[in-house]
Short mmCIF file of N, CA and C in Angstrom, two decimals:
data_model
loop_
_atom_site.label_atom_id
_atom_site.label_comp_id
_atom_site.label_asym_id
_atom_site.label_seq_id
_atom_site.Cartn_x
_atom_site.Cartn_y
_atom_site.Cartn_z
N UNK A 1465 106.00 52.96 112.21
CA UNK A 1465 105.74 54.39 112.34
C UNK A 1465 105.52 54.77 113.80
N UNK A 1466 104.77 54.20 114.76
CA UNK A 1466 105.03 54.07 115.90
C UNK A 1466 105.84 54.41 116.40
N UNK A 1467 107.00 53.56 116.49
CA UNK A 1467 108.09 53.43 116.98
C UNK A 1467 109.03 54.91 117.18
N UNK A 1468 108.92 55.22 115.40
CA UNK A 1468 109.56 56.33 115.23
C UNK A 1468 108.72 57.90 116.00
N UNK A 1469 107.74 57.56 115.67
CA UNK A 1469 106.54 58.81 116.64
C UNK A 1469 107.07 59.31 117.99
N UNK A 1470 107.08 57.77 118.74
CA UNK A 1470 107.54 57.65 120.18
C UNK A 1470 108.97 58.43 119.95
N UNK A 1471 109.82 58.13 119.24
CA UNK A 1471 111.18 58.41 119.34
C UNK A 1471 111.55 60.06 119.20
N UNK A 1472 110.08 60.39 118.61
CA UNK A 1472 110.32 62.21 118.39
C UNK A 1472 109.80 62.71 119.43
N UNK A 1473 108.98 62.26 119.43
CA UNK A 1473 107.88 62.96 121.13
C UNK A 1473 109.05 63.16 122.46
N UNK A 1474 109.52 61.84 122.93
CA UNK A 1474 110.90 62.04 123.73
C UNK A 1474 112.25 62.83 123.25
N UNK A 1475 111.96 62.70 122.22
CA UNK A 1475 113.25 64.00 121.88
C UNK A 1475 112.78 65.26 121.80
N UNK A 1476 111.52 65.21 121.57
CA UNK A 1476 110.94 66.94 121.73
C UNK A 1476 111.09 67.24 123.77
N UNK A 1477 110.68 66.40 123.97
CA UNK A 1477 110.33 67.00 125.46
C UNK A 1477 111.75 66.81 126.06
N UNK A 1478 112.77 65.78 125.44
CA UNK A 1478 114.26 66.43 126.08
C UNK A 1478 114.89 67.65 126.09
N UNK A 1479 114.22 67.59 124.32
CA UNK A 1479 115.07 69.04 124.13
C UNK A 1479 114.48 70.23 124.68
N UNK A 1480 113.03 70.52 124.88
CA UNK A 1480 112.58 71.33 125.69
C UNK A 1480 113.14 71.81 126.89
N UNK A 1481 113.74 70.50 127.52
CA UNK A 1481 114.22 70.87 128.87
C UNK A 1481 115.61 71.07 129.35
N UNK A 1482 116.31 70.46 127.90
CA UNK A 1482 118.01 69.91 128.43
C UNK A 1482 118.53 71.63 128.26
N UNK A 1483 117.77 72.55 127.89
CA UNK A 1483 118.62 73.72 128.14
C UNK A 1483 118.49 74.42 129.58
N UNK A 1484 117.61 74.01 130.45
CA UNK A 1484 117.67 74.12 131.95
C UNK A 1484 117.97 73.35 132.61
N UNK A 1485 118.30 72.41 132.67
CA UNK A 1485 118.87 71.17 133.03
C UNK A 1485 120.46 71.10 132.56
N UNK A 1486 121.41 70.76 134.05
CA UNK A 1486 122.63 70.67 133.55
C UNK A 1486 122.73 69.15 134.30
N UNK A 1487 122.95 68.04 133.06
CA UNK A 1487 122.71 66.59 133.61
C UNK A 1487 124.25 66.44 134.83
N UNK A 1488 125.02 66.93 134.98
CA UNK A 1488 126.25 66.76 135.32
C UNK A 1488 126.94 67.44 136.59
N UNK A 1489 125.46 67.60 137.09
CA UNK A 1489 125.35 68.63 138.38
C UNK A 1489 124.05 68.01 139.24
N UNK A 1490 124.48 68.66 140.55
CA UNK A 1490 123.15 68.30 141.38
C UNK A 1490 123.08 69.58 142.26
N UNK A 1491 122.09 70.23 142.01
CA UNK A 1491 121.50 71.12 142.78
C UNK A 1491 120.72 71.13 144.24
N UNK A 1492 121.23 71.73 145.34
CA UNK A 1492 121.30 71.62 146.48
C UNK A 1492 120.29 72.95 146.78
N UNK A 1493 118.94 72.54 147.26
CA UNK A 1493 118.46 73.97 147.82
C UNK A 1493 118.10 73.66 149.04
N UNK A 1494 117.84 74.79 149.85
CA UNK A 1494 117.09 74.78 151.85
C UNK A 1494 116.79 75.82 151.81
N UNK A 1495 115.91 76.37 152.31
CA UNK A 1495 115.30 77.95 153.01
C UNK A 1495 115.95 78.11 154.69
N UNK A 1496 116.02 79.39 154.79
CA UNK A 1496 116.76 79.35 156.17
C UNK A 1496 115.06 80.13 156.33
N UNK A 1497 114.24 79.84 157.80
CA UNK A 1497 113.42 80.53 157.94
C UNK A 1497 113.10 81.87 158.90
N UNK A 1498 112.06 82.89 158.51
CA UNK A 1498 112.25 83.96 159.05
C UNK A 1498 111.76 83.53 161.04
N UNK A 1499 112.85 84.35 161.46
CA UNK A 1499 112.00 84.28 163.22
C UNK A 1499 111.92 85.70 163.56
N UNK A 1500 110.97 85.83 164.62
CA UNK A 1500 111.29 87.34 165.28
C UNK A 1500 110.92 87.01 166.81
N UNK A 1501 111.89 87.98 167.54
CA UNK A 1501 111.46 88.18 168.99
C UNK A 1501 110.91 89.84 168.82
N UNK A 1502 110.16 90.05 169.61
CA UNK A 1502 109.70 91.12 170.03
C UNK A 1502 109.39 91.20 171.39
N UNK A 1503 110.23 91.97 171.99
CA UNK A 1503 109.78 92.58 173.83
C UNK A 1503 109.38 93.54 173.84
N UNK A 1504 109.24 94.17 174.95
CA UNK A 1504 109.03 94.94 175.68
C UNK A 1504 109.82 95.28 177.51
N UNK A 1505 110.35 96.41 177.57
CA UNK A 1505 110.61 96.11 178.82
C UNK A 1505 112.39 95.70 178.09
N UNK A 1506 112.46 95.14 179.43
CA UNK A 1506 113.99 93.73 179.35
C UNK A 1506 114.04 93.00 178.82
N UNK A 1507 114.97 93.11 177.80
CA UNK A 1507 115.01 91.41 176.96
C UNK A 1507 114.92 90.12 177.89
N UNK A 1508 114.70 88.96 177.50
CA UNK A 1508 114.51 88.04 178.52
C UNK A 1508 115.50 86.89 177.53
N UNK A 1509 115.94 87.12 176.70
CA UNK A 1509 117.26 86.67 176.22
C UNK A 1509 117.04 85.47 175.52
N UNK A 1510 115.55 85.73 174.32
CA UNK A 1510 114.97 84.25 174.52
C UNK A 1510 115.78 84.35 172.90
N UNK A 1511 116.55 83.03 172.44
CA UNK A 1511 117.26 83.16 170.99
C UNK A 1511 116.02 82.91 170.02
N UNK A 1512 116.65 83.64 168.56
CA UNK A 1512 115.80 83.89 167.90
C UNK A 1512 116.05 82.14 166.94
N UNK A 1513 114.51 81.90 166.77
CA UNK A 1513 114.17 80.63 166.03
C UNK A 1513 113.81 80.79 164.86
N UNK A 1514 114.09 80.07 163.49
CA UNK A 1514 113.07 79.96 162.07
C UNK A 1514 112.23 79.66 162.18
N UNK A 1515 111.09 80.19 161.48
CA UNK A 1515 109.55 79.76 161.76
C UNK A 1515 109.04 80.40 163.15
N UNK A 1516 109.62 80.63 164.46
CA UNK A 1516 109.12 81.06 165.19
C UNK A 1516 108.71 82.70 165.61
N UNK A 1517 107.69 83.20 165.42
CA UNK A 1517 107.32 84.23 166.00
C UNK A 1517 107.28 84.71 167.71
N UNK A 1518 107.75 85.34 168.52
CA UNK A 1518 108.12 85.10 169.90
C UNK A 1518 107.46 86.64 170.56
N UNK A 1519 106.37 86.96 171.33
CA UNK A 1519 106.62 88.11 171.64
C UNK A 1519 106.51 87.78 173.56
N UNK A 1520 107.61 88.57 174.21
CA UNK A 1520 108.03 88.68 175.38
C UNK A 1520 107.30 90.11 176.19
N UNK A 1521 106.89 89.77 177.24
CA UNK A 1521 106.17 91.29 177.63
C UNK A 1521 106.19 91.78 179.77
N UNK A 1522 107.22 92.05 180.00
CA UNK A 1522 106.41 92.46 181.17
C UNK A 1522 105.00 93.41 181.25
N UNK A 1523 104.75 93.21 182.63
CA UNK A 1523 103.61 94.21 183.05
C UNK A 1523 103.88 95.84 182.71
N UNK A 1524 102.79 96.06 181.99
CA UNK A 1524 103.11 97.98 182.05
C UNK A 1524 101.98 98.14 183.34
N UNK A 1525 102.70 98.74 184.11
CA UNK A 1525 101.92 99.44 185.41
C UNK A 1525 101.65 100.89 185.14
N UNK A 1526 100.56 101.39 185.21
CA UNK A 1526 100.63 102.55 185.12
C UNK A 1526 100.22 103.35 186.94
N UNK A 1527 100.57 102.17 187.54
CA UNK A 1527 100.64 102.68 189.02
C UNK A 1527 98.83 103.32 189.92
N UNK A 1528 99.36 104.06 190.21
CA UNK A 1528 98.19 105.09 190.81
C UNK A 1528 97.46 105.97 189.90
N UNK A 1529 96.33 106.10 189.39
CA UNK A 1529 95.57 106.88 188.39
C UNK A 1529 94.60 108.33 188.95
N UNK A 1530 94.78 109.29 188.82
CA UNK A 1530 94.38 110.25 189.73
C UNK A 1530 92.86 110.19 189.05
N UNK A 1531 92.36 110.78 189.49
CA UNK A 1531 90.91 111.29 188.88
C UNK A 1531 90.69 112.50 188.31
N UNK A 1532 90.15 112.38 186.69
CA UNK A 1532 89.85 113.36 185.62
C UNK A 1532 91.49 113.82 185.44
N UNK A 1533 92.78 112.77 185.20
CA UNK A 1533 93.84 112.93 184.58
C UNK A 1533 94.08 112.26 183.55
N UNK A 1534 95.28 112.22 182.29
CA UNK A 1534 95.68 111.18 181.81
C UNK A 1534 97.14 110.85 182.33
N UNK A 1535 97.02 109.31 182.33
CA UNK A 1535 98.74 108.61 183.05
C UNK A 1535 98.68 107.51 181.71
N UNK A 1536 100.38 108.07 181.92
CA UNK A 1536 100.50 107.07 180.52
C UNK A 1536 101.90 106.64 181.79
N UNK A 1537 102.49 105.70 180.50
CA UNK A 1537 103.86 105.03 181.26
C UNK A 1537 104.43 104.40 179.89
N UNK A 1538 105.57 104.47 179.47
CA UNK A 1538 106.41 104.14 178.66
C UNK A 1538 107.31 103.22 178.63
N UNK A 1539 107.46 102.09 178.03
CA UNK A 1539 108.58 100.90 178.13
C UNK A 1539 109.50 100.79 176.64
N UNK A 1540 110.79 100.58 176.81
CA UNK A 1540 111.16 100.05 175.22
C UNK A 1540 110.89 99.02 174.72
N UNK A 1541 110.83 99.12 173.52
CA UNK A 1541 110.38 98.10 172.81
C UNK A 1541 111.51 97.37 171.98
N UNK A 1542 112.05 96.01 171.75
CA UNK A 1542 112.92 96.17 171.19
C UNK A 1542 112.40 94.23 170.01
N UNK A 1543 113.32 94.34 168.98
CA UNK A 1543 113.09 93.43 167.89
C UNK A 1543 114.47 93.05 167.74
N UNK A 1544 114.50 91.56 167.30
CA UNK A 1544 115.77 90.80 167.08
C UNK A 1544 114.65 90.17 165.70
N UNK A 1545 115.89 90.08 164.61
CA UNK A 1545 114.90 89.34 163.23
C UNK A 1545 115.75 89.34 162.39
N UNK A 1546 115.63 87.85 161.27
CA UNK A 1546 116.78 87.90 160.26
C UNK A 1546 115.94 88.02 159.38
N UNK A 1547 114.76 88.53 159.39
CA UNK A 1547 113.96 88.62 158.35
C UNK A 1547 114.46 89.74 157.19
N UNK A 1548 114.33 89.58 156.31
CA UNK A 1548 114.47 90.20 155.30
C UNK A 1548 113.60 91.40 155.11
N UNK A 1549 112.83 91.35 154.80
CA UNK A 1549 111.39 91.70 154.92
C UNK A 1549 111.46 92.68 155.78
N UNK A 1550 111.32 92.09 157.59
CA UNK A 1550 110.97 92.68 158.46
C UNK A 1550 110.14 92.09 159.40
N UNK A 1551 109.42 93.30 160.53
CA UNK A 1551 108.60 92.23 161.12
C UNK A 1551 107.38 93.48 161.51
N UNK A 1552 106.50 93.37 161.53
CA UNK A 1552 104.93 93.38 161.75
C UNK A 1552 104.50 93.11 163.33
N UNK A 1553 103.99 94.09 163.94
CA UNK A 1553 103.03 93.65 165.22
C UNK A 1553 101.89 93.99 164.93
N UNK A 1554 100.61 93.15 165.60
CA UNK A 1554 98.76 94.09 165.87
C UNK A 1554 98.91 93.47 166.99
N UNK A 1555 98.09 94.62 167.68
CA UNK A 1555 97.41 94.38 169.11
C UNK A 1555 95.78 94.30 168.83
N UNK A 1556 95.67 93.48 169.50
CA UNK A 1556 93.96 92.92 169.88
C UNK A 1556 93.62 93.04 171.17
N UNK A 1557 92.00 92.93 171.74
CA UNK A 1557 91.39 92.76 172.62
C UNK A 1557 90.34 92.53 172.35
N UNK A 1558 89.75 91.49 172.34
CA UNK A 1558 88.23 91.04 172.13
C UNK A 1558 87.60 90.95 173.48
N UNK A 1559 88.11 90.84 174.51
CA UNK A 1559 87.40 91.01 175.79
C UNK A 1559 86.77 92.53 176.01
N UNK A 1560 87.98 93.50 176.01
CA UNK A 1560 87.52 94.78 176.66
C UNK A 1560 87.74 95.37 175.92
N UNK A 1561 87.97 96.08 174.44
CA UNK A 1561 88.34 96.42 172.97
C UNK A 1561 89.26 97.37 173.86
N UNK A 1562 90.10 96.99 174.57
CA UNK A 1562 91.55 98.23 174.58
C UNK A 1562 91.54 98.83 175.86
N UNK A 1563 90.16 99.05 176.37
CA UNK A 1563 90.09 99.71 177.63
C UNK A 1563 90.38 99.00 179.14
N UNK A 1564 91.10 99.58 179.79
CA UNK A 1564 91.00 99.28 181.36
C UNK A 1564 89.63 98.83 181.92
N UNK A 1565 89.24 97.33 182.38
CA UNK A 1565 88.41 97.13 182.48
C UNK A 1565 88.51 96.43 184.95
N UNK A 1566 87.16 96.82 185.19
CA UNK A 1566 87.26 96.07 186.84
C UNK A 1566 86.22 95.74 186.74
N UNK A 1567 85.31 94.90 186.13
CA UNK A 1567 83.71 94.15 186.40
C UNK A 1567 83.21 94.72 185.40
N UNK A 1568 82.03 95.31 186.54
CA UNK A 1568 80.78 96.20 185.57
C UNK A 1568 81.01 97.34 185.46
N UNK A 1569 82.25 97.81 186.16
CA UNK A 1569 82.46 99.49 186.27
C UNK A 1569 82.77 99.41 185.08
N UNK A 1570 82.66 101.05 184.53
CA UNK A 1570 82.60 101.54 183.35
C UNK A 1570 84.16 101.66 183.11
N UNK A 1571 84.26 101.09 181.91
CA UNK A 1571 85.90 101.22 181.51
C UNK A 1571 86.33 101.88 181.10
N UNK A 1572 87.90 102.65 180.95
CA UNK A 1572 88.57 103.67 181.09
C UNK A 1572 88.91 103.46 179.61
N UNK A 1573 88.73 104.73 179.09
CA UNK A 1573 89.45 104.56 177.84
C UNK A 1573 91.62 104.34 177.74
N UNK A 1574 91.60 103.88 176.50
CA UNK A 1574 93.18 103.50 176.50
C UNK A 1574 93.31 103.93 175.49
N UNK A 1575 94.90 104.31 175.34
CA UNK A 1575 95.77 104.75 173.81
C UNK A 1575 96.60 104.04 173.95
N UNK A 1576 97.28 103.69 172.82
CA UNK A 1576 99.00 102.83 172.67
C UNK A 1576 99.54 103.33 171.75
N UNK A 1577 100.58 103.75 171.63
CA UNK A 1577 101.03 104.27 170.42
C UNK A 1577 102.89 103.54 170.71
N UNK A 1578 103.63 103.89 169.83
CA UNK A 1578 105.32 103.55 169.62
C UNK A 1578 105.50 105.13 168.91
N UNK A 1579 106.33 105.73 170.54
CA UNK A 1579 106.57 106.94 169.96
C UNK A 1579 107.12 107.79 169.03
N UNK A 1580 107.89 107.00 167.86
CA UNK A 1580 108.50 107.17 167.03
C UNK A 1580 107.37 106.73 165.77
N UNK A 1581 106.97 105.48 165.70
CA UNK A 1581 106.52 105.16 164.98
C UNK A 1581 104.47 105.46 164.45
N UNK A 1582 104.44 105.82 165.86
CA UNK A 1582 103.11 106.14 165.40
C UNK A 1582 101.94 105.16 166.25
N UNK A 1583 100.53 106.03 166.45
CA UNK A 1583 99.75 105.07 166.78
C UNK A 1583 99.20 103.61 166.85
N UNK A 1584 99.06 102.79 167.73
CA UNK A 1584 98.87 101.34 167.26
C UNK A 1584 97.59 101.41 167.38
N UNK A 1585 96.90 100.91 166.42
CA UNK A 1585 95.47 100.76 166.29
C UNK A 1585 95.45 99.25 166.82
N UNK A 1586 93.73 98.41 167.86
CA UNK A 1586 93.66 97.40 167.63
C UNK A 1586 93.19 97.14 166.26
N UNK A 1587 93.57 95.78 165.69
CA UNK A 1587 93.61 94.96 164.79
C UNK A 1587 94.04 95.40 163.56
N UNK A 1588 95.01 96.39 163.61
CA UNK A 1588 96.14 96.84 162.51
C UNK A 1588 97.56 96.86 162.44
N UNK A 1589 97.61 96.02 161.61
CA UNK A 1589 99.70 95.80 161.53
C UNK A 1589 100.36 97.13 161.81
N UNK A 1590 101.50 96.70 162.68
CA UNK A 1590 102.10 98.23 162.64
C UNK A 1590 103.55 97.49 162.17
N UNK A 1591 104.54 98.16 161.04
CA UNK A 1591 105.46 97.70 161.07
C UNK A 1591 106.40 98.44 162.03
N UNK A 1592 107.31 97.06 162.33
CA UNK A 1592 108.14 97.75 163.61
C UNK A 1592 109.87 97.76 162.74
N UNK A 1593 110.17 96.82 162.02
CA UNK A 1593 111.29 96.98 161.61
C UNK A 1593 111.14 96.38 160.00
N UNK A 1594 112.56 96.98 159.33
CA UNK A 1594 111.60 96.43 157.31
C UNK A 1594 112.89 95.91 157.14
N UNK A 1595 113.87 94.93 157.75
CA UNK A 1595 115.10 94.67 157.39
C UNK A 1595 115.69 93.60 158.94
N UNK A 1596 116.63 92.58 158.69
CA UNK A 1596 116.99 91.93 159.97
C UNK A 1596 117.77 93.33 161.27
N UNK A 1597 118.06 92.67 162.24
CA UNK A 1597 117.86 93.70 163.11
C UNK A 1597 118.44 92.45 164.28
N UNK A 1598 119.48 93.03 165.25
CA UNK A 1598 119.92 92.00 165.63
C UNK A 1598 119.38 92.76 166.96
N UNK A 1599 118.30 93.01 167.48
CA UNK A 1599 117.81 93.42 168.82
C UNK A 1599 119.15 93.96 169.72
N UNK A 1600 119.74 94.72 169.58
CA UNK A 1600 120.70 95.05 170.69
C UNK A 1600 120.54 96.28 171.31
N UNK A 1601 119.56 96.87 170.36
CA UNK A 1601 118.97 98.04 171.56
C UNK A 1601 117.19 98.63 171.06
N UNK A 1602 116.96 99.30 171.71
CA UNK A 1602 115.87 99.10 171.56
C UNK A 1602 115.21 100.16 170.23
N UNK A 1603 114.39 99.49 169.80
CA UNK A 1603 113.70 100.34 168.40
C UNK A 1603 112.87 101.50 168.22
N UNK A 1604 112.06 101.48 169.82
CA UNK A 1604 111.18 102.44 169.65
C UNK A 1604 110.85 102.89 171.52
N UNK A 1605 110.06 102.89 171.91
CA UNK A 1605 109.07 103.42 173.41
C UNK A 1605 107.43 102.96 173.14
N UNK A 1606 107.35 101.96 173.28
CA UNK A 1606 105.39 101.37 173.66
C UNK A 1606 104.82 102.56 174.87
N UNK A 1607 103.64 103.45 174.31
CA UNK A 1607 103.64 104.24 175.42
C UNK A 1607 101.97 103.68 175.47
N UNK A 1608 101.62 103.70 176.99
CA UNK A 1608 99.96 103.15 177.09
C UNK A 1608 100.20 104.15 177.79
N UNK A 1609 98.64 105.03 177.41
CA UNK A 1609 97.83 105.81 177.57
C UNK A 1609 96.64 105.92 178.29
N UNK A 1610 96.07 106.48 179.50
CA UNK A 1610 94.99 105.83 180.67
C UNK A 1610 94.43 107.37 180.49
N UNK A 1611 92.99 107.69 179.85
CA UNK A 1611 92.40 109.41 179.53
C UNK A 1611 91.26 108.81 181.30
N UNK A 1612 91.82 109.00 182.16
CA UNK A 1612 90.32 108.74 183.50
C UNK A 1612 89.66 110.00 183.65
N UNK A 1613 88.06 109.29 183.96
CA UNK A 1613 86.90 110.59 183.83
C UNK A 1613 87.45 110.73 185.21
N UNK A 1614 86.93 111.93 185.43
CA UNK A 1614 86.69 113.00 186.95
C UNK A 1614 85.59 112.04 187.66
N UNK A 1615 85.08 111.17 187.24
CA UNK A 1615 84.13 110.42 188.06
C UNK A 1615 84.15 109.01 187.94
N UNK A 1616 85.13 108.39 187.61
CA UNK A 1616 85.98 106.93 187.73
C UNK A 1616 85.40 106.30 189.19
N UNK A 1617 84.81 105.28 188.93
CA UNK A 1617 84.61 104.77 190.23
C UNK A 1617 86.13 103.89 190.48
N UNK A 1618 86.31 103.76 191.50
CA UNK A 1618 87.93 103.42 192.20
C UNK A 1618 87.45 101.85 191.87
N UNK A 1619 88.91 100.81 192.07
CA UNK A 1619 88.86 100.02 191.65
C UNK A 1619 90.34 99.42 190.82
N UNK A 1620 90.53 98.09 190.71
CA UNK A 1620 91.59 97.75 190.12
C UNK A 1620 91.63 97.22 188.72
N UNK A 1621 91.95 97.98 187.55
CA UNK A 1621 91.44 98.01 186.69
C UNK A 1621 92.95 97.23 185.41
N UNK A 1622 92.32 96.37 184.87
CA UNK A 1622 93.26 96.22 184.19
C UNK A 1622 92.66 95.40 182.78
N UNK A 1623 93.59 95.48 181.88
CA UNK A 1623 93.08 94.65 180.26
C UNK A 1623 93.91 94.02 179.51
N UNK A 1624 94.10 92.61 178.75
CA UNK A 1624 95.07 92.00 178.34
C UNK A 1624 94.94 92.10 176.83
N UNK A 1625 95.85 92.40 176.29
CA UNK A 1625 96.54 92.32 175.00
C UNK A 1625 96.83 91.53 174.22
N UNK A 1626 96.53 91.36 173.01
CA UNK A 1626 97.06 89.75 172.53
C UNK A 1626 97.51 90.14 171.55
N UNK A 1627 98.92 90.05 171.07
CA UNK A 1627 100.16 90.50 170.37
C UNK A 1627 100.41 89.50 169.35
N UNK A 1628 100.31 89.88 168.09
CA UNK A 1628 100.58 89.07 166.55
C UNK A 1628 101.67 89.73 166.07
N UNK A 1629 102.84 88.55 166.13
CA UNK A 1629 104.25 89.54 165.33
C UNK A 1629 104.25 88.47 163.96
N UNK A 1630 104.54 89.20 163.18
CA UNK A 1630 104.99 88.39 161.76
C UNK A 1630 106.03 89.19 161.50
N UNK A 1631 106.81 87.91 160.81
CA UNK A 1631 108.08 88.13 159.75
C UNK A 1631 107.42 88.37 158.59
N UNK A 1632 107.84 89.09 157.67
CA UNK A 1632 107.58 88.99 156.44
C UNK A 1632 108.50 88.46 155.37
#
């Protein structure tokens, strides 16, 4: 009785499966993975990788800052991605939360926005593109924003950015 027990149990769990299972085939799978570049400025021509997230950035200068004006300065922004999905930026600053900073002087407030797309908040995804995108021109305008009081003490003022792109 055994014997025969064993002999149903394996035929139950064949037959369970032999209708997804085609014994007479071999199934071949790979993921191709998502990459993105994201610049600013000039492409710097860096090729796009799977798995790799890439963001490229010159300096935004906003030059000479008058007193009790706002100076902004504008660069393109541009995305290369075979993502499906798309791709995602946040900007951070845990040093100076966003503002133009020179020591102890009091720091200048900052805006960033993508003029098409809308304000960039720090530490909120902004999507920049929802589909691959072969970067050949640019997607949007990164505009930084400098609001200086009428009583700015002078000084060379500057704050770094730390840029999270995801594929989705």
């Amino acid at each position: 009785m055994k014997k025969l027990l064993s002999a149903v149990t394996i035929t139950a769990i064949l037959g369970t499966g032999a209708s997804a299972i085609d014994f007479d085939k071999i199934e071949i799978v790979g993921k191709v993975l998502s990459g993105a570049v994201v610049w600013i400025g000039n492409s710097q021509g860096t090729a796009l990788t799977g798995g790799k997230m890439v963001f490229e950035a010159n300096t935004v200068n906003l030059g000479n800052m008058a007193l009790g004006t706002t100076t902004s300065t504008s660069m393109d922004l541009s995305v290369r991605t075979n993502s499906i999905s798309g791709v995602t930026m946040t900007i951070s600053d845990s040093t100076n939360d966003g503002k133009l900073a020179d020591g102890s002087k009091t720091k200048i407030p900052m805006t960033y926005k993508l003029d098409s797309l809308g304000d960039l908040t720090l530490g909120t995804a902004k999507s920049l593109v929802s589909a691959p995108n072969p970067g050949t021109s640019s997607i949007d305008k990164l505009t930084a924003t400098a609001n200086v009081p009428a009583d700015q003490v002078a000084g060379d003022y500057k704050t770094t950015l730390t840029v999270t792109i995801k594929a989705n």
